[in-house]
Amino acid sequence: MAARDGALTGLHDPAPTADLLVQIFDPVGRPRGTGFAADPEGTLVTSHEAVDGAARLLVRAGDAVTEVTGAAITPLPRLGLALLHTRGLGAPRPLPVAAPRAVGRGAYVRIAAGGWREARVLGTTTVTYTASDGTRLLDGALELALGTAGTDALRPGGGAAGGPVLDAETGAVLGVLGTTLHTAHRTAGFALPLTGADGPLAALLARNAATVPAYGADLNLAGAARLTAAAATRVPAARPERVPRAEVTRHLETFAARGTHRPHGAAEATEWAAAAEETKAAEGTEVGGAAVLALVGPPGSGRTTELAALAAHRAAGAEASPTLWLRGSDLLAADPSLSAAASRALARAAVPGGCGARTPVASGMPGTPCAEDLRPERLARVAREGGRPLLLLLDAPEEMPDASAERLPEWAAATAAWLRTTGARLILACRPEYWERLGAAFPRALLYGPGTPAGRSLPPCVALGDLSLDEARLVRARHGIPDTALAPADARHPLALRLLAEVRAECPEPGGRPDRHEILSAHLDLVCLRVAARLTGPAHPRGTAVRRLAAHVAGQVHAAARRCLGPGQGALDEASFALLFSGGATARPGAGPGAPARAGIQVGGDWVPAVLAEGLFVRTGDSHRFAHEELGDWLQGMHLDVEAALDALVLRGASYSAASRTEWYGAARPADGPAGSPPVPPAPSVPPHRIGPVVEALLLLARDRGTAELTYQLGRLVDALEVLMPAEPPAADLRPPPGTPLWWALRLLAETLLRVPDATPYTAVLDRLARRILARYAQARPVPAELGPPLWEAVRLRAAERFDLLRRLVVTDPAPGAPGDPVCPRFLDAAARLLTADPAAVQPQLTRWFEDDRPLPATPNATVATAAQALLYTHRHGALDHLTEALADSAHPRGEELLAVLAEEEPSAMRRAVERWERDERPARRAAAVRYAPRARAREAGRALPHRTSPALPAGAATR
């Protein structure tokens, strides 16, 4: 592009106000100067001489004209600049302001003076500016060399004052033209810089950096946010029906927003420091120096959904925050840390033409990203200096290649060092089994989390599970799902609700109360039908032929699930996926993919686009995975040999006699099961996070073969614990390394017991497990956290069976302050929580503890019976009337003692009880009415009675 008299041919614009600039006039229409927008709100920057002495100005942008008066004009004579606050102008596109930096001598710039012209920078100097209120010396002015036409355009009164000076490579504003500036040896022109400012200009420049992207040498916060957004091309769209999960959102936003502010000016810096101290005092050490947050939950709990919602929140609004989305499949085996994957992701955002050479910036267009911009270290530095640290979101790190997983400690250490150095932060979402290993590899001081989830030997994290009652109710209402439309065990499961909504959209009245297995099955049928309909096209309705094709698609999906069970991370490589869904054959048993020719529908070619379009699989890196991890686990579990898997993972050749089998069954083993243990294969290298298909296979065992078969397999795991748990553990607690046989036994046992819809058929397993725990306690041996109180509290049992087990195990509670975790779960605390949640159901169960006089070692001078008495007394207000009935039914002296106390302290409740008992036909009730009526009525009337001492309360039982 040739230059002519200082102006670039093709860039000359006789009316630059049409797109980027505004013209400023006095009330009678004489030109005063030029300005440009510096933020999306329409705040204009111009020179002071354009507004000097004016109380009213007219501003024109294109065909729009607005009046600016009074407080809307902010003169900054100390800087030689002014700000105009416009509204309703339809402000032009804002221009980015250059970062504070030295401009080299001879650098090319473009100026807006009678059009866009090229000039060169001769250096910086101090200039004299004479305004209506006096003369000032302004430092750091850019000295410009222009051609003759450019010099003429900068004459005073010509309207060029306040025009921007743009860096020729980055398109950012380096300064503002002045036409009345001069030195002793005046040259062609001068421009005043926009750096080193305070007050309103500093605030405007901060908004500019946060909202108007600039790249290259002037990369700013908005440019960093734009680059990370361009790199994150695979972020799942945030679903509009998503229900915010208050507790999870609070943790994510607290972590992401920590320190996201940069003060502008000395006064604000002081105020900001004081506010930071208040925040630190209020939050304590919850965040501190944490740089890694793990969102940990099982498949289907909404991990990806929460990450996508956070990404959308940070990208919303004018002031977006730099957020880079990554998946575990983005990592390569040779990556030393997460920064390598971040670099590759940013490289996808590169724009041809970059900033490596002088590229014209037409009409003030911002520059383009260059190689330096795409370095995550530079983005992190710019983000940190802008007050919004770079946030990396890593979804499904389980997809990391096998070789990378083997180097996990080194990778985590290098990633931690990189995060510390750059100030970036990391939020990752994964399964608990994966975080157990990955979290242990990070420095603990770097991890954010409210604590270790109960019943898990996990590093600090934010746990994600089922929806709360209110959240689930809102989700069902949004999808039009009745509260009774699915099994209670799955009524709060996020994925179950979502998939059920899809199924009901096709079949509004499915009938029954489907459980998770039935919902997954219906969803698979629906998606396969959609794939078949997509393959056959709109000409064929969903008749018999299409359904037959859908069945064949489902067969290929099951074949894919079988292949996913092989070595690796549970994915299909490109070749296997293409082979399964290549199309072109006939749908005969054992034949490859294709359409049922007998039905008259000919479908050949590639099925892959249809399968991917319906969201059954997703492409991750160079492989394909099931889009819903839980669906993939469920399908793979259908094809897993449970007995062989347990032998390989846990038992490693252990055999059980016929007597052992009979002990668990109460009879001979069912004939349809395997007749004996098959030869045990070598110990497989199965990643711990691949536990999902094994748990699903165990659950399907009960559904397909009956609860007796699952009882037997769980019994094998319980018996294996006795052999696998060491007699002399190296520490006070027992935390087996992930992937060891003991780890597999504990996790498979706990996960399966927690997932069965009704654990009553497995009471024998729980009873045997409780005996194992009591035996280890008697020998002063630790019990793994997986077998602690959270398991017994959450397993789906009737109250009678649950509290009988809790009664037996409560004697193993450690004393407050015992070695180990700072907050140690206790069985007595679990009983208290259950009592608070459903007092009417639990009170009768606790009265059965009155017969148990075993001492509680954790609570001096207390027994199981007195602990139950204390719990009932402490939590009596939840259901007082039910409590009096439960105590009367117990017919136990301890119940009589507690009734006597209630007669004194709760006379109204006792009066109601006496009135009921007086009308009761049972002699025992009438006798109780006779005993307690005088005391209750006297106490209610206010007459003094002999003092009675309340039941002894074990330390802490009422407060935990």
PDB file of N, CA and C in Angstrom, residues 460-488:
ATOM      1  N   PRO A 460      -8.777 -32.162  50.067  1.00  0.00           N
ATOM      2  CA  PRO A 460      -9.822 -31.121  50.080  1.00  0.00           C
ATOM      3  C   PRO A 460     -10.412 -30.904  48.701  1.00  0.00           C
ATOM      4  N   CYS A 461     -11.714 -30.741  48.658  1.00  0.00           N
ATOM      5  CA  CYS A 461     -12.417 -30.561  47.392  1.00  0.00           C
ATOM      6  C   CYS A 461     -13.800 -30.028  47.680  1.00  0.00           C
ATOM      7  N   VAL A 462     -14.542 -29.720  46.616  1.00  0.00           N
ATOM      8  CA  VAL A 462     -15.949 -29.351  46.712  1.00  0.00           C
ATOM      9  C   VAL A 462     -16.750 -30.531  46.175  1.00  0.00           C
ATOM     10  N   ALA A 463     -17.505 -31.153  47.065  1.00  0.00           N
ATOM     11  CA  ALA A 463     -18.244 -32.364  46.689  1.00  0.00           C
ATOM     12  C   ALA A 463     -19.522 -31.999  45.950  1.00  0.00           C
ATOM     13  N   LEU A 464     -19.832 -32.786  44.951  1.00  0.00           N
ATOM     14  CA  LEU A 464     -21.044 -32.599  44.154  1.00  0.00           C
ATOM     15  C   LEU A 464     -21.796 -33.920  44.136  1.00  0.00           C
ATOM     16  N   GLY A 465     -23.025 -33.901  44.577  1.00  0.00           N
ATOM     17  CA  GLY A 465     -23.821 -35.121  44.597  1.00  0.00           C
ATOM     18  C   GLY A 465     -25.197 -34.873  44.021  1.00  0.00           C
ATOM     19  N   ASP A 466     -26.190 -35.461  44.629  1.00  0.00           N
ATOM     20  CA  ASP A 466     -27.557 -35.258  44.175  1.00  0.00           C
ATOM     21  C   ASP A 466     -28.022 -33.844  44.494  1.00  0.00           C
ATOM     22  N   LEU A 467     -29.071 -33.428  43.828  1.00  0.00           N
ATOM     23  CA  LEU A 467     -29.679 -32.129  44.095  1.00  0.00           C
ATOM     24  C   LEU A 467     -30.310 -32.122  45.481  1.00  0.00           C
ATOM     25  N   SER A 468     -30.427 -30.936  46.047  1.00  0.00           N
ATOM     26  CA  SER A 468     -31.185 -30.824  47.289  1.00  0.00           C
ATOM     27  C   SER A 468     -32.668 -31.033  46.995  1.00  0.00           C
ATOM     28  N   LEU A 469     -33.453 -31.171  48.043  1.00  0.00           N
ATOM     29  CA  LEU A 469     -34.887 -31.380  47.844  1.00  0.00           C
ATOM     30  C   LEU A 469     -35.512 -30.233  47.068  1.00  0.00           C
ATOM     31  N   ASP A 470     -35.165 -28.992  47.438  1.00  0.00           N
ATOM     32  CA  ASP A 470     -35.734 -27.832  46.754  1.00  0.00           C
ATOM     33  C   ASP A 470     -35.244 -27.727  45.324  1.00  0.00           C
ATOM     34  N   GLU A 471     -33.950 -27.997  45.104  1.00  0.00           N
ATOM     35  CA  GLU A 471     -33.411 -27.941  43.742  1.00  0.00           C
ATOM     36  C   GLU A 471     -34.063 -28.994  42.855  1.00  0.00           C
ATOM     37  N   ALA A 472     -34.215 -30.202  43.372  1.00  0.00           N
ATOM     38  CA  ALA A 472     -34.840 -31.268  42.588  1.00  0.00           C
ATOM     39  C   ALA A 472     -36.300 -30.939  42.289  1.00  0.00           C
ATOM     40  N   ARG A 473     -36.973 -30.364  43.263  1.00  0.00           N
ATOM     41  CA  ARG A 473     -38.377 -29.987  43.048  1.00  0.00           C
ATOM     42  C   ARG A 473     -38.487 -28.937  41.938  1.00  0.00           C
ATOM     43  N   LEU A 474     -37.552 -28.000  41.917  1.00  0.00           N
ATOM     44  CA  LEU A 474     -37.573 -26.962  40.882  1.00  0.00           C
ATOM     45  C   LEU A 474     -37.258 -27.552  39.514  1.00  0.00           C
ATOM     46  N   VAL A 475     -36.295 -28.478  39.455  1.00  0.00           N
ATOM     47  CA  VAL A 475     -35.974 -29.135  38.181  1.00  0.00           C
ATOM     48  C   VAL A 475     -37.188 -29.890  37.659  1.00  0.00           C
ATOM     49  N   ARG A 476     -37.846 -30.640  38.515  1.00  0.00           N
ATOM     50  CA  ARG A 476     -39.022 -31.396  38.068  1.00  0.00           C
ATOM     51  C   ARG A 476     -40.119 -30.455  37.596  1.00  0.00           C
ATOM     52  N   ALA A 477     -40.291 -29.339  38.279  1.00  0.00           N
ATOM     53  CA  ALA A 477     -41.321 -28.383  37.863  1.00  0.00           C
ATOM     54  C   ALA A 477     -40.995 -27.790  36.498  1.00  0.00           C
ATOM     55  N   ARG A 478     -39.743 -27.476  36.253  1.00  0.00           N
ATOM     56  CA  ARG A 478     -39.357 -26.894  34.957  1.00  0.00           C
ATOM     57  C   ARG A 478     -39.552 -27.881  33.819  1.00  0.00           C
ATOM     58  N   HIS A 479     -39.341 -29.156  34.098  1.00  0.00           N
ATOM     59  CA  HIS A 479     -39.506 -30.176  33.057  1.00  0.00           C
ATOM     60  C   HIS A 479     -40.913 -30.754  33.021  1.00  0.00           C
ATOM     61  N   GLY A 480     -41.766 -30.312  33.927  1.00  0.00           N
ATOM     62  CA  GLY A 480     -43.117 -30.861  33.956  1.00  0.00           C
ATOM     63  C   GLY A 480     -43.176 -32.299  34.411  1.00  0.00           C
ATOM     64  N   ILE A 481     -42.262 -32.691  35.301  1.00  0.00           N
ATOM     65  CA  ILE A 481     -42.209 -34.062  35.808  1.00  0.00           C
ATOM     66  C   ILE A 481     -42.922 -34.104  37.152  1.00  0.00           C
ATOM     67  N   PRO A 482     -43.956 -34.896  37.307  1.00  0.00           N
ATOM     68  CA  PRO A 482     -44.613 -35.001  38.621  1.00  0.00           C
ATOM     69  C   PRO A 482     -43.647 -35.540  39.670  1.00  0.00           C
ATOM     70  N   ASP A 483     -43.876 -35.174  40.914  1.00  0.00           N
ATOM     71  CA  ASP A 483     -43.006 -35.607  41.998  1.00  0.00           C
ATOM     72  C   ASP A 483     -42.984 -37.116  42.167  1.00  0.00           C
ATOM     73  N   THR A 484     -44.035 -37.771  41.721  1.00  0.00           N
ATOM     74  CA  THR A 484     -44.135 -39.226  41.883  1.00  0.00           C
ATOM     75  C   THR A 484     -43.811 -39.973  40.592  1.00  0.00           C
ATOM     76  N   ALA A 485     -43.137 -39.304  39.650  1.00  0.00           N
ATOM     77  CA  ALA A 485     -42.931 -39.909  38.330  1.00  0.00           C
ATOM     78  C   ALA A 485     -41.704 -40.801  38.252  1.00  0.00           C
ATOM     79  N   LEU A 486     -40.882 -40.863  39.289  1.00  0.00           N
ATOM     80  CA  LEU A 486     -39.721 -41.740  39.246  1.00  0.00           C
ATOM     81  C   LEU A 486     -39.428 -42.245  40.642  1.00  0.00           C
ATOM     82  N   ALA A 487     -38.597 -43.280  40.694  1.00  0.00           N
ATOM     83  CA  ALA A 487     -38.304 -43.937  41.960  1.00  0.00           C
ATOM     84  C   ALA A 487     -37.687 -42.960  42.951  1.00  0.00           C
ATOM     85  N   PRO A 488     -38.043 -43.068  44.234  1.00  0.00           N
ATOM     86  CA  PRO A 488     -37.517 -42.117  45.229  1.00  0.00           C
ATOM     87  C   PRO A 488     -35.998 -42.060  45.273  1.00  0.00           C
TER      88      PRO A 488
END
